[in-house]
Tab-separated table of C-alpha atoms in Angstrom:
chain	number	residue	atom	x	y	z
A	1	UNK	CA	17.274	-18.895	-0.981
A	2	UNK	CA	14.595	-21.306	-1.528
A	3	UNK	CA	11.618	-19.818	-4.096
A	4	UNK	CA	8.850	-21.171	-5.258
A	5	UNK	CA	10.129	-20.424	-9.375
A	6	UNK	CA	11.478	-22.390	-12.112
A	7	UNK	CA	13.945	-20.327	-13.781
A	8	UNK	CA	14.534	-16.324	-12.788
A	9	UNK	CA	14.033	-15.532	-16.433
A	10	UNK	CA	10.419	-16.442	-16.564
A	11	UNK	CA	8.976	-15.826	-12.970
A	12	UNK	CA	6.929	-12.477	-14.229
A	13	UNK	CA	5.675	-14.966	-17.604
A	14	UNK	CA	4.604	-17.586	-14.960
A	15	UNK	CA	2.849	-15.382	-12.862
A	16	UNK	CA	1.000	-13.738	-15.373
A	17	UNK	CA	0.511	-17.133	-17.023
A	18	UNK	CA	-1.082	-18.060	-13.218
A	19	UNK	CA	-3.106	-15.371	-13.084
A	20	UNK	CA	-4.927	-15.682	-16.676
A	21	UNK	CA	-6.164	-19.131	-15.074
A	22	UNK	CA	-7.218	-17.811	-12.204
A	23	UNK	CA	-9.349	-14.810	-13.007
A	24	UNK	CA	-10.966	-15.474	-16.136
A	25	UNK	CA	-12.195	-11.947	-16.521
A	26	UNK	CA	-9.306	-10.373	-17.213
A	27	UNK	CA	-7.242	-10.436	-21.011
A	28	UNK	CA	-4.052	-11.116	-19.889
A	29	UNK	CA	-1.565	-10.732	-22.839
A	30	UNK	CA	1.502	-12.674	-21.227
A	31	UNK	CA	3.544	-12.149	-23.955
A	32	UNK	CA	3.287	-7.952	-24.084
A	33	UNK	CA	2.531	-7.847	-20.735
A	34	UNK	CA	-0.528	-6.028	-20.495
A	35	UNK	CA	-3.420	-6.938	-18.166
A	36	UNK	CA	-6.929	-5.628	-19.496
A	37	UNK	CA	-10.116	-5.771	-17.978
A	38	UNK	CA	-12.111	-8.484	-20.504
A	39	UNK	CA	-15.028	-5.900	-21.240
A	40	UNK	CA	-12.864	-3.294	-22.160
A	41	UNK	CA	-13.028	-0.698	-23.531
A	42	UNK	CA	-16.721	0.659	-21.608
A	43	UNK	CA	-18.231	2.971	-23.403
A	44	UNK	CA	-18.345	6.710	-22.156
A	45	UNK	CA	-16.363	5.756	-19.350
A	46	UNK	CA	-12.808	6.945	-18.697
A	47	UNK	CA	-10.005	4.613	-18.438
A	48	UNK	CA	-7.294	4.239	-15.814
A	49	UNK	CA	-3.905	2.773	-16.243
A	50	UNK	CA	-1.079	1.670	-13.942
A	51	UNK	CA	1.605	0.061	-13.643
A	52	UNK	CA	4.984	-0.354	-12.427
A	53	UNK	CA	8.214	-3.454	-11.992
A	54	UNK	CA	6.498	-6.691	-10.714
A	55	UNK	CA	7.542	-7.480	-7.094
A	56	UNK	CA	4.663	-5.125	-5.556
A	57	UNK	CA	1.357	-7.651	-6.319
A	58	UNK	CA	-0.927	-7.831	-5.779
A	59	UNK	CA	-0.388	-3.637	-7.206
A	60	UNK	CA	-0.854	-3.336	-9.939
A	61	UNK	CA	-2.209	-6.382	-11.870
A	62	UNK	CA	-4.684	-7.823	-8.835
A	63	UNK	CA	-6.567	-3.718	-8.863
A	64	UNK	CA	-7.676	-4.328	-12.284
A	65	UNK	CA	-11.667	-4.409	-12.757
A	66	UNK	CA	-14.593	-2.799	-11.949
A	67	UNK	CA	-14.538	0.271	-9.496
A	68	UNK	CA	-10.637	0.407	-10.102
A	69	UNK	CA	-7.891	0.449	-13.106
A	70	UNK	CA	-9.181	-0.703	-16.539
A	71	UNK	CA	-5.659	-1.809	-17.433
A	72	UNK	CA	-2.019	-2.458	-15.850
A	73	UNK	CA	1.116	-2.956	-17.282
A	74	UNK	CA	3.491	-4.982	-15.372
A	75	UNK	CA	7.773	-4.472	-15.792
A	76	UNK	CA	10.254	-7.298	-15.101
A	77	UNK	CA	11.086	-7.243	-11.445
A	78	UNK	CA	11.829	-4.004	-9.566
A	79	UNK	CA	11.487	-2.252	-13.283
A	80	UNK	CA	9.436	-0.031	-14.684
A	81	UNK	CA	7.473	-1.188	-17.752
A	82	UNK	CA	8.529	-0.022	-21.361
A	83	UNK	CA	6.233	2.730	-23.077
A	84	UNK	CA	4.963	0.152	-25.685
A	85	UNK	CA	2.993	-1.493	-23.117
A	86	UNK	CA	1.597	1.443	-21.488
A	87	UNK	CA	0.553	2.179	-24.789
A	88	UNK	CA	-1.138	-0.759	-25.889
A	89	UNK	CA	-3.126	-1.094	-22.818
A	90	UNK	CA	-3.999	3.038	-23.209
A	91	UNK	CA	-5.217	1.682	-26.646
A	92	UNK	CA	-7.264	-1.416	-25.381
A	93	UNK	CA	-9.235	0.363	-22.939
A	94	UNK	CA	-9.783	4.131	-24.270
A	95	UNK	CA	-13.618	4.612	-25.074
A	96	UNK	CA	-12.887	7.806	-26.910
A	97	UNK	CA	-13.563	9.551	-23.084
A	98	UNK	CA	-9.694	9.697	-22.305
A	99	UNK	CA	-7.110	7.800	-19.923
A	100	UNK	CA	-5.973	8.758	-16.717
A	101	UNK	CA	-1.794	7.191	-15.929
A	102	UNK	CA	-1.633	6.693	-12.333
A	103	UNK	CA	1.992	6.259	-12.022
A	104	UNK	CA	4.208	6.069	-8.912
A	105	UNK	CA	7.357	8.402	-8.665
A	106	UNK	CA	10.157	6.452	-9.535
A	107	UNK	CA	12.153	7.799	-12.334
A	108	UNK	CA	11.871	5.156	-14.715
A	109	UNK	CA	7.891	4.757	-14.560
A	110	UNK	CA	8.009	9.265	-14.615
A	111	UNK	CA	10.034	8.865	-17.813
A	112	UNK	CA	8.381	5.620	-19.624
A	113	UNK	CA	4.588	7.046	-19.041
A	114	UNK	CA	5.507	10.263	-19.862
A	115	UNK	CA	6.308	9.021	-23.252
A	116	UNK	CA	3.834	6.489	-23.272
A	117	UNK	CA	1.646	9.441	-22.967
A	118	UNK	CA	3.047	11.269	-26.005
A	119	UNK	CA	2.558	8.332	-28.114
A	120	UNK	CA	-1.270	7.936	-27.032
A	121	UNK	CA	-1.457	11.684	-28.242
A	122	UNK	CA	0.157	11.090	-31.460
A	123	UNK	CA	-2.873	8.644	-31.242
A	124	UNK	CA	-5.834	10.261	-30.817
A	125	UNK	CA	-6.002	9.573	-27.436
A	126	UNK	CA	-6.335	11.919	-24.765
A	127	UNK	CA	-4.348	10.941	-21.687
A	128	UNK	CA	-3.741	13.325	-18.369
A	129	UNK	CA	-1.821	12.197	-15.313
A	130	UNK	CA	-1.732	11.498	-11.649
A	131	UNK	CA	1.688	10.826	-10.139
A	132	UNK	CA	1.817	9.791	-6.841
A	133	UNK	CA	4.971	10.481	-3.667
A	134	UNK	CA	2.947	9.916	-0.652
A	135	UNK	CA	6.067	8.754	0.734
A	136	UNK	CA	7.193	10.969	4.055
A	137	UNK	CA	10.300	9.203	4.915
A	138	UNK	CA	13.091	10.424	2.458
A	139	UNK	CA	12.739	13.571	-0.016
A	140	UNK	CA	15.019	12.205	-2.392
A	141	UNK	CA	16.047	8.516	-2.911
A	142	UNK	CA	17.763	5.513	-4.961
A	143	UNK	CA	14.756	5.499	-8.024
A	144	UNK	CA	13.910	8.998	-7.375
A	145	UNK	CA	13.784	12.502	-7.469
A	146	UNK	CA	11.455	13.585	-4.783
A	147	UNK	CA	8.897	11.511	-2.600
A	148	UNK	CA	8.008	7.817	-3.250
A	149	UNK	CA	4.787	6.431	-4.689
A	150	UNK	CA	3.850	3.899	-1.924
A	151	UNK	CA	0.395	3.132	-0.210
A	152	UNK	CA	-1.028	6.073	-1.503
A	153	UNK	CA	-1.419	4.282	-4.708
A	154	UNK	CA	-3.998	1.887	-3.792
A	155	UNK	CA	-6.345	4.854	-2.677
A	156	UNK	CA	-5.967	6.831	-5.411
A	157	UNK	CA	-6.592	3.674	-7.867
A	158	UNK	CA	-9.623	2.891	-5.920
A	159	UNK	CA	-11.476	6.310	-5.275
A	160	UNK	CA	-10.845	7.552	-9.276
A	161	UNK	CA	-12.036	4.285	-10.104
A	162	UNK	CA	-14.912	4.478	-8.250
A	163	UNK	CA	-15.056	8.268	-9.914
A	164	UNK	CA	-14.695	7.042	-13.399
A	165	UNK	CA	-17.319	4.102	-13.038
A	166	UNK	CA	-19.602	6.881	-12.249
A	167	UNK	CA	-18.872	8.281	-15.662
A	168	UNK	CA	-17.358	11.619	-14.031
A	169	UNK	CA	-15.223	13.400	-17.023
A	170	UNK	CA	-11.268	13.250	-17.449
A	171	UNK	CA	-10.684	16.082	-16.251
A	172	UNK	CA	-12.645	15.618	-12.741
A	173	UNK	CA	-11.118	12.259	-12.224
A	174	UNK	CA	-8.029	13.710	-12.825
A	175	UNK	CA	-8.588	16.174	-9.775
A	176	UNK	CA	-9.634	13.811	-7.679
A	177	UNK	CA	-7.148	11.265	-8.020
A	178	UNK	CA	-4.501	14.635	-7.263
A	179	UNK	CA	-6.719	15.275	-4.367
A	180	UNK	CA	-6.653	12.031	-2.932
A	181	UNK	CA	-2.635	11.842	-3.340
A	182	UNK	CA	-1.646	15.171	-1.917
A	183	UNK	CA	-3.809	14.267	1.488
A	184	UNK	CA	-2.097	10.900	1.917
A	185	UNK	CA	0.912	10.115	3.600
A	186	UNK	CA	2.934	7.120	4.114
A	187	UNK	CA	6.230	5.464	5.941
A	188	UNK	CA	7.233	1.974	6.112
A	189	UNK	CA	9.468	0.316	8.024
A	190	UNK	CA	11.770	-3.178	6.846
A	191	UNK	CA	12.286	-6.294	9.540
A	192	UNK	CA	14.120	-8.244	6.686
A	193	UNK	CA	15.328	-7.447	3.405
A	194	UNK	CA	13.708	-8.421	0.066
A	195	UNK	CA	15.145	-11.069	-2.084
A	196	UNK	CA	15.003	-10.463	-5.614
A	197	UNK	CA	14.695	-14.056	-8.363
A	198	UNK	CA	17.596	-12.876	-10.138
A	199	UNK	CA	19.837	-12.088	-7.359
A	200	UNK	CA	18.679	-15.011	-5.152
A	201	UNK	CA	20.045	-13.039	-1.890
A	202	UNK	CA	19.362	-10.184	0.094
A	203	UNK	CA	19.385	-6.952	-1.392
A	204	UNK	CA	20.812	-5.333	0.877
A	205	UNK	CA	22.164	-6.649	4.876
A	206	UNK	CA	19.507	-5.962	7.545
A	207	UNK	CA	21.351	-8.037	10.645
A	208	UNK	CA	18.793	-10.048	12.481
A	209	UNK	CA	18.042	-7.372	15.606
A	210	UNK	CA	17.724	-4.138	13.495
A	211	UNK	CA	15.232	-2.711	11.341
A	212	UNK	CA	15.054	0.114	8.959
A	213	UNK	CA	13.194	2.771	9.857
A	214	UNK	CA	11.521	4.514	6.367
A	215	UNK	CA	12.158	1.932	3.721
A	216	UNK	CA	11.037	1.900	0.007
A	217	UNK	CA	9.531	-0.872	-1.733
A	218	UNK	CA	12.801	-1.605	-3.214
A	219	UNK	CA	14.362	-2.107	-0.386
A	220	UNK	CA	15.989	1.634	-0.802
A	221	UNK	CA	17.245	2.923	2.568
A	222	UNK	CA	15.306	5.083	5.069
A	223	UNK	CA	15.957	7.619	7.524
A	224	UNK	CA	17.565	5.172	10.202
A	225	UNK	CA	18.355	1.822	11.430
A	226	UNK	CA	17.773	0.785	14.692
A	227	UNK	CA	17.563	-2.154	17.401
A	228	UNK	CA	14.305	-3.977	16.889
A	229	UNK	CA	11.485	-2.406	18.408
A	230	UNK	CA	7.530	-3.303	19.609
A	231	UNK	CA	4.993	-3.357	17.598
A	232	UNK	CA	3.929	0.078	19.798
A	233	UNK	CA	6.986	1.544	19.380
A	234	UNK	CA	7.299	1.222	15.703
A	235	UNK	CA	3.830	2.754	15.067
A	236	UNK	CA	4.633	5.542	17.698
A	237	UNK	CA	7.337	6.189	15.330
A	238	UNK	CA	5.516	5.474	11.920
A	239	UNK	CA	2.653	7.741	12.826
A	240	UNK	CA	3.997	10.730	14.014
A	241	UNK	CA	6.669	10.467	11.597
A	242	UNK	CA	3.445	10.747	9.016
A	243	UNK	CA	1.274	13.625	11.322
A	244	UNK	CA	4.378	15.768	11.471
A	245	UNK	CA	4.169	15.973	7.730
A	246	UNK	CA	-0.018	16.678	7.245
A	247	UNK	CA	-2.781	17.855	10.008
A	248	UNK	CA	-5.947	16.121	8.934
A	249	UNK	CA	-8.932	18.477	9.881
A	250	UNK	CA	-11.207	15.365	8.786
A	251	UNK	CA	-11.194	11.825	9.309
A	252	UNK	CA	-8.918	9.653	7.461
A	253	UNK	CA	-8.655	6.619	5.702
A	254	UNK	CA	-6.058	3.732	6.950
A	255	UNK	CA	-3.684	1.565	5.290
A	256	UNK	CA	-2.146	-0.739	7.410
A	257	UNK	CA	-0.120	-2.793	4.701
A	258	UNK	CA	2.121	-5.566	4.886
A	259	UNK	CA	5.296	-5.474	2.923
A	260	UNK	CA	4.897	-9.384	1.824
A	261	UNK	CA	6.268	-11.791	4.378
A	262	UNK	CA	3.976	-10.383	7.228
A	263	UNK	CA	1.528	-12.767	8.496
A	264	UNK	CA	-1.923	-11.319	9.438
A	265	UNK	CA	-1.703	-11.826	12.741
A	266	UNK	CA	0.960	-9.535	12.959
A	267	UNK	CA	-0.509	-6.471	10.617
A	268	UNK	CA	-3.703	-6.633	12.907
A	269	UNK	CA	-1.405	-6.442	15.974
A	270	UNK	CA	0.201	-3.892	14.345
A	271	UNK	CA	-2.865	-1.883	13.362
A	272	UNK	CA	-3.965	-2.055	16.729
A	273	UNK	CA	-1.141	-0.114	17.703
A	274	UNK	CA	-1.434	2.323	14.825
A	275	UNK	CA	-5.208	3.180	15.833
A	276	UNK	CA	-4.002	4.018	19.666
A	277	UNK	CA	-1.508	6.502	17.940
A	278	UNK	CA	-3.819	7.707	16.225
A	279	UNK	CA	-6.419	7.910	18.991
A	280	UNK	CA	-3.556	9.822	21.283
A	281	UNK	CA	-3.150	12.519	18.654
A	282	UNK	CA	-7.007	13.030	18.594
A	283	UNK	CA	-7.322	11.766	14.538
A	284	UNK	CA	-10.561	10.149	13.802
A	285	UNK	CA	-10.517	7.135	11.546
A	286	UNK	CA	-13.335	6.568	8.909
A	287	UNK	CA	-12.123	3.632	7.352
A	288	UNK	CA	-9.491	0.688	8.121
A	289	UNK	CA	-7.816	-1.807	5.278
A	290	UNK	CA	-5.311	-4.041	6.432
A	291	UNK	CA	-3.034	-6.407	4.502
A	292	UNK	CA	-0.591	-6.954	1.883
A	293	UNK	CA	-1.434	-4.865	-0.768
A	294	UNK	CA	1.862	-3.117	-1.788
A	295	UNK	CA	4.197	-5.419	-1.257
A	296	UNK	CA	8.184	-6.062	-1.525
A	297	UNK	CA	8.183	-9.698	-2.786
A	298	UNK	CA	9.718	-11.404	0.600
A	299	UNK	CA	10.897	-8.695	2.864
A	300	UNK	CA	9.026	-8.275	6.050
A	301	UNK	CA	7.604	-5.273	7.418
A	302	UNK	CA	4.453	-2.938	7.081
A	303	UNK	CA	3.609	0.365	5.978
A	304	UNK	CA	1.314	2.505	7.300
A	305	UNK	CA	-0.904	5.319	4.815
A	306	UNK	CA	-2.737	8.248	6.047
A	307	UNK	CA	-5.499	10.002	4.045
A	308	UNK	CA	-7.864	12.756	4.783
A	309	UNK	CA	-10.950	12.659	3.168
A	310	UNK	CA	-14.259	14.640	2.851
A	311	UNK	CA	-17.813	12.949	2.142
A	312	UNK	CA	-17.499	12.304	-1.471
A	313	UNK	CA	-14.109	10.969	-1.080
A	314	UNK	CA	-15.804	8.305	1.389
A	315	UNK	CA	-18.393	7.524	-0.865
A	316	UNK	CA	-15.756	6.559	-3.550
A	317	UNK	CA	-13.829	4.216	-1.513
A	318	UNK	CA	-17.100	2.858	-0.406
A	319	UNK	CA	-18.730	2.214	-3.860
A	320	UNK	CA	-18.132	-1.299	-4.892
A	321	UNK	CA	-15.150	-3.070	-6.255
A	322	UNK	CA	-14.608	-6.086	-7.927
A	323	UNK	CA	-10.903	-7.117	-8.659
A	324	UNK	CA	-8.944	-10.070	-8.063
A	325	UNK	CA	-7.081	-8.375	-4.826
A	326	UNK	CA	-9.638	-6.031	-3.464
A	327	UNK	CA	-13.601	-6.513	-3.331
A	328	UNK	CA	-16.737	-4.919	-1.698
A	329	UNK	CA	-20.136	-4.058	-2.942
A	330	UNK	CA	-21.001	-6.439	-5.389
């Protein structure tokens, strides 16, 4: 496999190396792997953290900045960071008004923030938690015990951002970053696998006229494999699979996401077909986002992410942003 690395050993060093050039307002500490927003800590404001194995960018690293996380902590790839780092960005960012963990559910990250969380304690610092399985595709899989963190991620990062820019307390950013994760849903589906540095393969053998119907961001299987399908047909699929799991009563946000190797002019295509579904099964759409955003290094695919949302819950996700992967308002 051809990749555009120097050694296997340092491709998460390099990238962070890459990205300290490129956005100049972030602290990136290569060596403990910790990416801080530069005006850290804000006073009176509450802090989020994130984080997870590298593979997924531009989650976690590119949502760091105003109207989103205040920190991220990024593992080697496809593993979870260690509870030192989660600590030491907890420590670079609290104000004294708390930090909220958003953390995926994959048992490593569970475990490592959950003592990451202790430490901060031992600290002085107060630290509650959002854990995110928006996943509908598998209850239990390869990295976890119950649902996957997936798309879901990105909304709930955004809209307690936006919450904790407004200086709302701990506790209410807390709730709303729960809120926002137990109204989304998600289900993705793999076209080719993902090809990790280290390994330098496939992870796993996807022959050339199947997909996988319900794949993680591992590459972890889903609920099927079939004969490639149409665009149409794979949203039919993805978005009933998704509405047979939640009945929005109120409009809902979209993620149409691409797993990495996804060109544009496919997600859109893709998208299109999503909002038909959608359409059909009478679900009115407040809001769109479409691209790679939770990705799977090279494997090709999308994911699509439901979430129902009142009128504050719009106003979040509408307030401005200003990171190196996601940007409106400013």
């Amino acid at each position: 496999m051809k990749m555009l690395i120097n050694v296997a050993e340092t491709v998460v060093a390099d990238a962070l190396r890459g990205m300290a050039e490129a956005h100049p307002e972030l602290a990136v500490d290569v060596e403990n792997r910790v990416i801080v927003r530069r005006d850290a800590p804000v006073a009176g404001k509450v802090a989020l953290v994130s984080g997870g194995g590298s593979g997924h960018e531009p989650l976690h690293g590119g949502f760091v900045g105003p109207g989103m996380l205040s920190a991220a902590c990024p593992g080697e790839v496809f593993t979870s960071p260690v509870p030192d780092q989660m600590l030491r960005a907890a420590a670079a960012v609290n104000s004294g008004a708390g930090v909220l963990f958003i953390v995926k559910n994959y048992t490593g990250d569970v475990l490592n923030f959950d003592m990451a969380a202790e430490l901060a304690e031992d600290e002085g610092i107060q630290v509650a938690k959002v854990l995110v399985n928006d996943d509908v595709a598998v209850t239990d899989s390869l990295y976890t015990a119950g649902r996957r963190g997936t798309g879901a991620t990105l909304f709930v990062e955004k809209i307690a951002g936006a919450a904790a820019d407004e200086g709302q307390p701990l506790e209410r950013v807390e709730a709303i970053g729960r809120q926002v994760n137990e109204n989304a849903r998600s289900f993705g589906v793999a076209l080719t696998a993902c090809t990790t540095p280290a390994k330098g393969s496939p992870t796993f053998d996807l022959p050339a006229g199947e997909l996988e119907l319900g794949i993680g961001i591992h590459g972890e299987p889903g609920r099927e494999r079939r004969a490639m399908m149409t665009s149409g047909e794979i949203a039919d699929f993805a978005v009933h699979a998704i509405l047979d799991d939640m009945t929005p009563r109120n409009p809902v946000l979209v993620l149409v996401n691409g797993m990495g190797a996804t060109p544009l002019l496919e997600l859109y295509g893709f998208n299109a077909e999503v909002q038909r579904v959608l359409r059909e099964r009478g679900v009115a759409v407040a809001r769109t986002l479409v691209g790679n955003y939770v990705t799977s290094l090279d494997m090709a695919g999308a994911s699509v992410t439901l979430c129902q949302i009142d009128e504050e819950l719009l106003r979040l996700w509408d307030a401005p942003v200003n990171t190196a992967a996601l940007r409106w308002g400013v």
